[in-house]
Short mmCIF file of C-alpha atoms in Angstrom, two decimals:
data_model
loop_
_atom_site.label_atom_id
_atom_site.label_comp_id
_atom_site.label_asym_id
_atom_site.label_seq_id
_atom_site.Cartn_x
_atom_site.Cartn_y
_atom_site.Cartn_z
CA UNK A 1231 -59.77 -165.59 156.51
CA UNK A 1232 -57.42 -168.83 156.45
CA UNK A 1233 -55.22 -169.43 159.42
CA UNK A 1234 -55.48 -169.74 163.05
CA UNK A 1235 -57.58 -167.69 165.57
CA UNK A 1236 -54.00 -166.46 166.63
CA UNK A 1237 -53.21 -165.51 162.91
CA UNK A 1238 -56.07 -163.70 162.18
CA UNK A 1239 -55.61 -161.87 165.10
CA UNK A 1240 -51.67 -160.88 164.96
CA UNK A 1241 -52.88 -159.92 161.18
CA UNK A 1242 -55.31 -157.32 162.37
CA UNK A 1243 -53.23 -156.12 165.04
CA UNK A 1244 -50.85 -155.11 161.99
CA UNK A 1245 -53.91 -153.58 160.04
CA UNK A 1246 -54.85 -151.52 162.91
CA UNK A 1247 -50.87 -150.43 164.07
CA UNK A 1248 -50.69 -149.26 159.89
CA UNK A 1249 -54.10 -147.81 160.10
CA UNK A 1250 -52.66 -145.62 163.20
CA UNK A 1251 -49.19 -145.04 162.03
CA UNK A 1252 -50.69 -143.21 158.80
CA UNK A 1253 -49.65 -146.01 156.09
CA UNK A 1254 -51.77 -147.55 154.36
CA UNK A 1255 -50.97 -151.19 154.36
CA UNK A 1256 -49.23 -152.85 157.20
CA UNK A 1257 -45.12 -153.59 156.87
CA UNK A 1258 -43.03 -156.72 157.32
CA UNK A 1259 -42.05 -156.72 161.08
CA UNK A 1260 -38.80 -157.94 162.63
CA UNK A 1261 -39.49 -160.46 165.68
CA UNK A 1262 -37.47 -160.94 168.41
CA UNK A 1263 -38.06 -164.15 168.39
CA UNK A 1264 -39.66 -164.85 172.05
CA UNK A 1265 -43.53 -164.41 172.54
CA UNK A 1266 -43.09 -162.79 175.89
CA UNK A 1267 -41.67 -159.57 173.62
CA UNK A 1268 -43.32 -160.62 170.81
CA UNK A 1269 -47.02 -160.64 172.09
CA UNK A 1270 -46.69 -157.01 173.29
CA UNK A 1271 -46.07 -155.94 169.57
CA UNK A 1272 -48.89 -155.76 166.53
CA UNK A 1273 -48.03 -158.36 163.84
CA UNK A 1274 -45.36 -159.38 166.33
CA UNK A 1275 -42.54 -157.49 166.03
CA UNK A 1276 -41.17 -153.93 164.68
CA UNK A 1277 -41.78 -152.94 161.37
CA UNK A 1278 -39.11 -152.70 158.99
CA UNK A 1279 -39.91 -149.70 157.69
CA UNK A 1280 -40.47 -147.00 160.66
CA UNK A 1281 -38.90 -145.29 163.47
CA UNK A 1282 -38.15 -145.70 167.28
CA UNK A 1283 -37.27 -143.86 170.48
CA UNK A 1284 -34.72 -144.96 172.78
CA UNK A 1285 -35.19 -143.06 176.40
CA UNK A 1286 -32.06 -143.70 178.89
CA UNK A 1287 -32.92 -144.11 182.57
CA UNK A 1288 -30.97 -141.38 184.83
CA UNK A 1289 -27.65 -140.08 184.19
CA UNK A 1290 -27.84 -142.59 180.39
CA UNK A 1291 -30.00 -139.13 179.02
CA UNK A 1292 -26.41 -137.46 179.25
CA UNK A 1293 -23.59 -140.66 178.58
CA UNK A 1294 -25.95 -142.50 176.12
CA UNK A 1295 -23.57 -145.99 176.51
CA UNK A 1296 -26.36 -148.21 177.54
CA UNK A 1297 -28.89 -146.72 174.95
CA UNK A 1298 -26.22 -146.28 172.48
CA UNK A 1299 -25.86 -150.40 172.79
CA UNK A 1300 -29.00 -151.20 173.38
CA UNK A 1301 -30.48 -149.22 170.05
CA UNK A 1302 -27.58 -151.13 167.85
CA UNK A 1303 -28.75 -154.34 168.55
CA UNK A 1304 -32.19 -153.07 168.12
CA UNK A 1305 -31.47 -152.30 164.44
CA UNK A 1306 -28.85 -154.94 163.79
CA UNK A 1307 -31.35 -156.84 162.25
CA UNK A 1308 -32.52 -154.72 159.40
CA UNK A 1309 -29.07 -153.65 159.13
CA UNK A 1310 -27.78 -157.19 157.95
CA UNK A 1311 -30.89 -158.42 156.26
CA UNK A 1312 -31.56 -158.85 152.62
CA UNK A 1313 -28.93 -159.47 149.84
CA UNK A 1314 -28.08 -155.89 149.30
CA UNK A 1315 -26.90 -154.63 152.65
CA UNK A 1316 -26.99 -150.93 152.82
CA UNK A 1317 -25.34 -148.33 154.62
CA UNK A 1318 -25.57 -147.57 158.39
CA UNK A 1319 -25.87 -143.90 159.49
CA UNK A 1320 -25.25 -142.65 163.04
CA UNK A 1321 -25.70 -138.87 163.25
CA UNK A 1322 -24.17 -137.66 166.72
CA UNK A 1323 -23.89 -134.67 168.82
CA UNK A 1324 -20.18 -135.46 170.20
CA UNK A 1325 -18.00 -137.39 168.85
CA UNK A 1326 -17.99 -140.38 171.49
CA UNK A 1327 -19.25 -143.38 169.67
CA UNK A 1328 -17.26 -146.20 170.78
CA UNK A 1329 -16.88 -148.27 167.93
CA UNK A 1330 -14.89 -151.26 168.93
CA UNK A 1331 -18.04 -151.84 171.20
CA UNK A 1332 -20.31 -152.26 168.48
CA UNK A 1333 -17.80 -154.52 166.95
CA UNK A 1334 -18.17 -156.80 170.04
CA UNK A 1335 -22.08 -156.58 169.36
CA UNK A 1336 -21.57 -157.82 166.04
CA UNK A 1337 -22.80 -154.36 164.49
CA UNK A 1338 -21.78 -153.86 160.74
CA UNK A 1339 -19.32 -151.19 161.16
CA UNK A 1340 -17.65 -151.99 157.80
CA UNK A 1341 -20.83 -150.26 156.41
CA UNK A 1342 -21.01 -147.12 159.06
CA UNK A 1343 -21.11 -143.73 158.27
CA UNK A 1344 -20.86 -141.37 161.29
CA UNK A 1345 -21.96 -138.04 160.88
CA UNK A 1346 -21.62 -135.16 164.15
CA UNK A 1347 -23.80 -132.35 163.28
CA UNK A 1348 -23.94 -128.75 165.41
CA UNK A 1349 -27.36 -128.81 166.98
CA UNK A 1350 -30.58 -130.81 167.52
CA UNK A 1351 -32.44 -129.20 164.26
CA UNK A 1352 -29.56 -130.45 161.82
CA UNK A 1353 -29.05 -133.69 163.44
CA UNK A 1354 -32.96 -134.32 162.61
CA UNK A 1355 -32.88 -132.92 159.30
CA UNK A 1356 -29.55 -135.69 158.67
CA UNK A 1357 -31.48 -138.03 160.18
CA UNK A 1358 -35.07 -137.31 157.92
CA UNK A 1359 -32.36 -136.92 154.53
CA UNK A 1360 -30.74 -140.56 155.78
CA UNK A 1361 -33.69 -142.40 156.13
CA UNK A 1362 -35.12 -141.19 152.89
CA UNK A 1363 -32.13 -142.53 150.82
CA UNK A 1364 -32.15 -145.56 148.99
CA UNK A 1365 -29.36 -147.44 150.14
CA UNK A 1366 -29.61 -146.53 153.91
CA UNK A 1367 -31.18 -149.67 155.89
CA UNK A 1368 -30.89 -147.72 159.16
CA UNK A 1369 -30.16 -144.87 160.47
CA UNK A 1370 -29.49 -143.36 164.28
CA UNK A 1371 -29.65 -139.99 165.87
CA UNK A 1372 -29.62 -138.02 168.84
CA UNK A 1373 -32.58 -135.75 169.67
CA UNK A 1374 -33.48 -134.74 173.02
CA UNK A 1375 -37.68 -134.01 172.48
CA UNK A 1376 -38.40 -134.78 168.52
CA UNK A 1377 -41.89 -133.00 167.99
CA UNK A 1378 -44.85 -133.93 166.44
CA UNK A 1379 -43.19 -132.13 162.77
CA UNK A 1380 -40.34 -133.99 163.04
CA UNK A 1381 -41.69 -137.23 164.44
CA UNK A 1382 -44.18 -137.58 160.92
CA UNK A 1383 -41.33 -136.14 158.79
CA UNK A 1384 -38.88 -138.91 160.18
CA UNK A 1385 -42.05 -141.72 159.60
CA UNK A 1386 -42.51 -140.18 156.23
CA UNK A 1387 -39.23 -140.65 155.02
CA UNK A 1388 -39.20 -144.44 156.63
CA UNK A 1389 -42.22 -145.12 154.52
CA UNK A 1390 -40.58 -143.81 151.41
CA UNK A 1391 -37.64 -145.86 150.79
CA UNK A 1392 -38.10 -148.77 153.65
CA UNK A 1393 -35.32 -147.64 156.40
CA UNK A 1394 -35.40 -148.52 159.97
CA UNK A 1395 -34.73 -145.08 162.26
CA UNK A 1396 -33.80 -145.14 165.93
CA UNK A 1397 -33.95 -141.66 167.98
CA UNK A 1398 -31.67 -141.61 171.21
CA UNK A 1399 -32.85 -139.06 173.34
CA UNK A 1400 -29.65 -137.52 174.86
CA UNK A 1401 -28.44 -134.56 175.95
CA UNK A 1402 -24.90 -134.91 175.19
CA UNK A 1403 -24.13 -131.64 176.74
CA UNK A 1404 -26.03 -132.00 180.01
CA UNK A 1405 -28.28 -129.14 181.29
CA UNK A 1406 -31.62 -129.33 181.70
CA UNK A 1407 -34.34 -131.79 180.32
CA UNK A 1408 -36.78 -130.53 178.12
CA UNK A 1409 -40.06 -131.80 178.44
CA UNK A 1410 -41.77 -134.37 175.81
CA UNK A 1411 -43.72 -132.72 173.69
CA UNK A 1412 -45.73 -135.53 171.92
CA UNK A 1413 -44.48 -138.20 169.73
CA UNK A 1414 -45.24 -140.16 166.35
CA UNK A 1415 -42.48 -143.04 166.90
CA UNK A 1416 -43.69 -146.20 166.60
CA UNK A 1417 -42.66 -147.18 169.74
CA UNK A 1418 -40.72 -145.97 172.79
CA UNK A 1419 -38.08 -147.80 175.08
CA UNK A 1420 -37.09 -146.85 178.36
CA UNK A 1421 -33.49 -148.78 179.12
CA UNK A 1422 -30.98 -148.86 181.56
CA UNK A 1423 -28.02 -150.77 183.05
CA UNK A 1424 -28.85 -154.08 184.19
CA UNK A 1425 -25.87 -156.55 186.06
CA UNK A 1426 -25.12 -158.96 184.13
CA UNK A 1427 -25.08 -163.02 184.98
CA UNK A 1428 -21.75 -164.33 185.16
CA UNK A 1429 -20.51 -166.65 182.62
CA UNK A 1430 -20.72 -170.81 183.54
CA UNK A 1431 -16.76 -171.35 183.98
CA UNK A 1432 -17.06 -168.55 186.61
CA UNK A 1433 -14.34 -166.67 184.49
CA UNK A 1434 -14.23 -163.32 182.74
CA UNK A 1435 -17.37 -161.02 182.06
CA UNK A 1436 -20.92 -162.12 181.24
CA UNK A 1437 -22.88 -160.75 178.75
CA UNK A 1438 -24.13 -157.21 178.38
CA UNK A 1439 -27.57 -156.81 180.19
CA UNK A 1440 -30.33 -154.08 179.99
CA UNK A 1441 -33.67 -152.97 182.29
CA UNK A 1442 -35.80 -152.41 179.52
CA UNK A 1443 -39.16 -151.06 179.38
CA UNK A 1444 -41.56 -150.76 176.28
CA UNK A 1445 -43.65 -147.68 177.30
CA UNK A 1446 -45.36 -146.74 174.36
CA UNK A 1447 -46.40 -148.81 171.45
CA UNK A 1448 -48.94 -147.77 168.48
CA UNK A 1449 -51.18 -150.94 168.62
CA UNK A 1450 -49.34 -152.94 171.14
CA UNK A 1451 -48.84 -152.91 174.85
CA UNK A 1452 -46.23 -152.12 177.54
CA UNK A 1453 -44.24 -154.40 178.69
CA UNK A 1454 -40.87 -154.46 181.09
CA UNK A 1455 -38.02 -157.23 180.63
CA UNK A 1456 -34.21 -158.03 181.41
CA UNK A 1457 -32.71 -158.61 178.20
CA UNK A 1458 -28.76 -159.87 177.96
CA UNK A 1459 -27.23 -160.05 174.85
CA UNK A 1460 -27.24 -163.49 172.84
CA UNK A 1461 -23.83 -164.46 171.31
CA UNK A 1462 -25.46 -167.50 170.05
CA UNK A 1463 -27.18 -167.28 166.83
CA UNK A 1464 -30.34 -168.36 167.81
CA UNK A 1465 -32.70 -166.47 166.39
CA UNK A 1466 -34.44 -163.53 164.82
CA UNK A 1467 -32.94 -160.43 167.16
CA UNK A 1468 -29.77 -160.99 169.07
CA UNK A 1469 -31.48 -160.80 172.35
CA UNK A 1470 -32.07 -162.80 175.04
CA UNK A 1471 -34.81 -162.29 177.93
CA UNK A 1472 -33.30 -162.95 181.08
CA UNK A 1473 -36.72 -162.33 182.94
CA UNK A 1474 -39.73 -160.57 183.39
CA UNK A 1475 -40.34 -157.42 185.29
CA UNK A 1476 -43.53 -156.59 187.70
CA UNK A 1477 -44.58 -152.88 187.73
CA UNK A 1478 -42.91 -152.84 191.29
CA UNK A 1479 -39.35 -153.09 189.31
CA UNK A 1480 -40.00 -149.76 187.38
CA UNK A 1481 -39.98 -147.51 189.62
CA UNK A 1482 -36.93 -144.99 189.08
CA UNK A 1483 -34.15 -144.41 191.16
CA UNK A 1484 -34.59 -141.07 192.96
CA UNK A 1485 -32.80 -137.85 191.83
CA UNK A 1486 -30.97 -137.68 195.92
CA UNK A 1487 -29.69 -141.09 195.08
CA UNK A 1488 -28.37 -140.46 191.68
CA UNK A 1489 -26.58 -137.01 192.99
CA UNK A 1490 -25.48 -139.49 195.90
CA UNK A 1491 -23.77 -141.85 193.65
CA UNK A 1492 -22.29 -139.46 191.54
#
C-alpha cells in the first residue's frame, strides 16, 4: 500500500467504520481540521454521506438552542460544499428556530426549508424522504429516541443520494425522557453551554462556546473538547478547540441543582 504508516492506517480505519456502518466502500469524510478531533474519527473526519445524533446536556433536551447551534455548524460544511449547493431541510416539532442566529453562524439560510410536522413518527419519516432526495445536502430533525428501524432507514437513505442527516434529540414539549433504545448513527454528541472567552479589546461578546462530548463513534473513539466558534476562515469546519477535557469534566450537573437553578 503506498503512503505513510499514518495513511495506511487512517485508510483502514475508514474500511472498517464502512464495513460497520453497512456500506460497502468507505465515504469522503469532512475534517475538522485539528488532529485532536480529528484522530478520534476513522478516515479522520465525518462522512459525507451519513447521519448523526446531537444529545443536549440538562434542560438543552427541552430548549434545543445550544444543540440547535451546535448541529448547524456541524453540517455547515456539506451544506456549502460542491458547485451545486443544495437545499437545507430542518424538520421541527415547534416552530422556534431562530433564524437570524444561524445567520450569525454563517448557515445558508437562503437555501432553508423548514418543515414543523405533528409528532415524532412524521418528523422521521420527513426526515428519511429529505435525505433521500437529490438535491438535499443536509437535512435536520428532532427525535427524542430514533430506534434501530429508523436509525438504518435514515442511513439508508444517506447512502442513496449522498446527504448529511443530523438528529436533535429534544423533547420540545417537555415531559418525561424516554429511554435510548439502541442506535445506528454514525456518531453521537453530547453538548452543552460552555462560557465563552471574551474578545481581545475587552468589548462586546466573545464567541459562541460548547462542552462537547463525542460518546459514541462507529470505528472511532470518545473524546471531550471546548469548542468556540471560528469567525476566521481557517479551515475545514468552522470550529475552534478551545481545550481539552479530562473525564473529571464530564460529569453532569445533578438533577437538585438543575431544579435549583431553574
Amino acid at each position: 500500500m503506498p503512503g505513510s504508516r499514518e495513511a495506511r492506517i487512517e485508510a483502514l480505519r475508514g474500511r472498517i467504520a464502512a464495513i460497520e456502518a453497512g456500506t460497502r466502500t468507505p465515504t469522503q469524510v469532512l475534517p475538522f481540521g485539528d488532529p485532536s478531533i480529528d484522530g478520534h474519527l476513522p478516515g479522520g473526519g465525518l462522512p459525507r454521506a451519513g447521519w448523526h445524533e446531537v444529545v443536549g446536556e440538562g434542560l438543552e433536551g427541552e430548549s434545543g438552542a445550544a444543540t440547535a447551534a451546535f448541529a448547524a455548524l456541524l453540517a455547515r460544511p456539506k451544506a456549502l460544499s460542491g458547485a451545486a449547493k443544495g437545499a437545507v431541510v430542518w424538520v421541527l416539532r415547534r416552530s422556534d428556530l431562530y433564524v437570524p442566529g444561524l445567520v450569525n453562524l454563517g448557515f445558508p439560510v437562503e437555501r432553508l426549508v423548514m418543515v414543523r410536522v405533528r409528532d415524532e413518527a412524521e418528523g422521521l419519516s420527513v426526515l428519511e424522504d429529505a435525505l433521500a432526495t437529490p438535491g438535499v445536502a443536509v437535512a435536520i430533525g428532532e427525535a427524542e429516541a430514533p430506534d434501530l428501524v429508523a436509525g438504518r432507514r435514515l442511513q439508508l437513505a444517506c447512502e442513496r443520494s449522498g446527504g448529511f442527516g443530523v438528529v436533535l434529540h429534544r423533547r420540545p414539549y417537555g415531559g418525561p425522557a424516554r429511554g435510548a433504545t439502541g442506535s445506528a448513527a454514525f456518531s453521537r454528541w453530547r453538548v452543552g453551554p460552555a462560557p465563552g472567552r471574551a474578545p481581545p479589546d475587552g468589548l462586546g461578546l466573545g464567541p459562541p462556546a460548547w462542552r462537547v462530548a463525542l460518546e459514541r463513534c462507529r470505528g472511532g473513539r470518545p473524546g471531550a473538547w471546548i469548542l468556540e466558534h471560528s469567525e476566521a476562515d481557517h479551515g475545514p469546519h468552522p470550529f475552534r478547540v478551545v481545550s481539552e477535557l479530562a473525564d473529571h469534566d464530564l460529569a453532569q450537573t445533578p438533577p437538585e441543582r438543575l431544579r435549583r437553578a431553574g
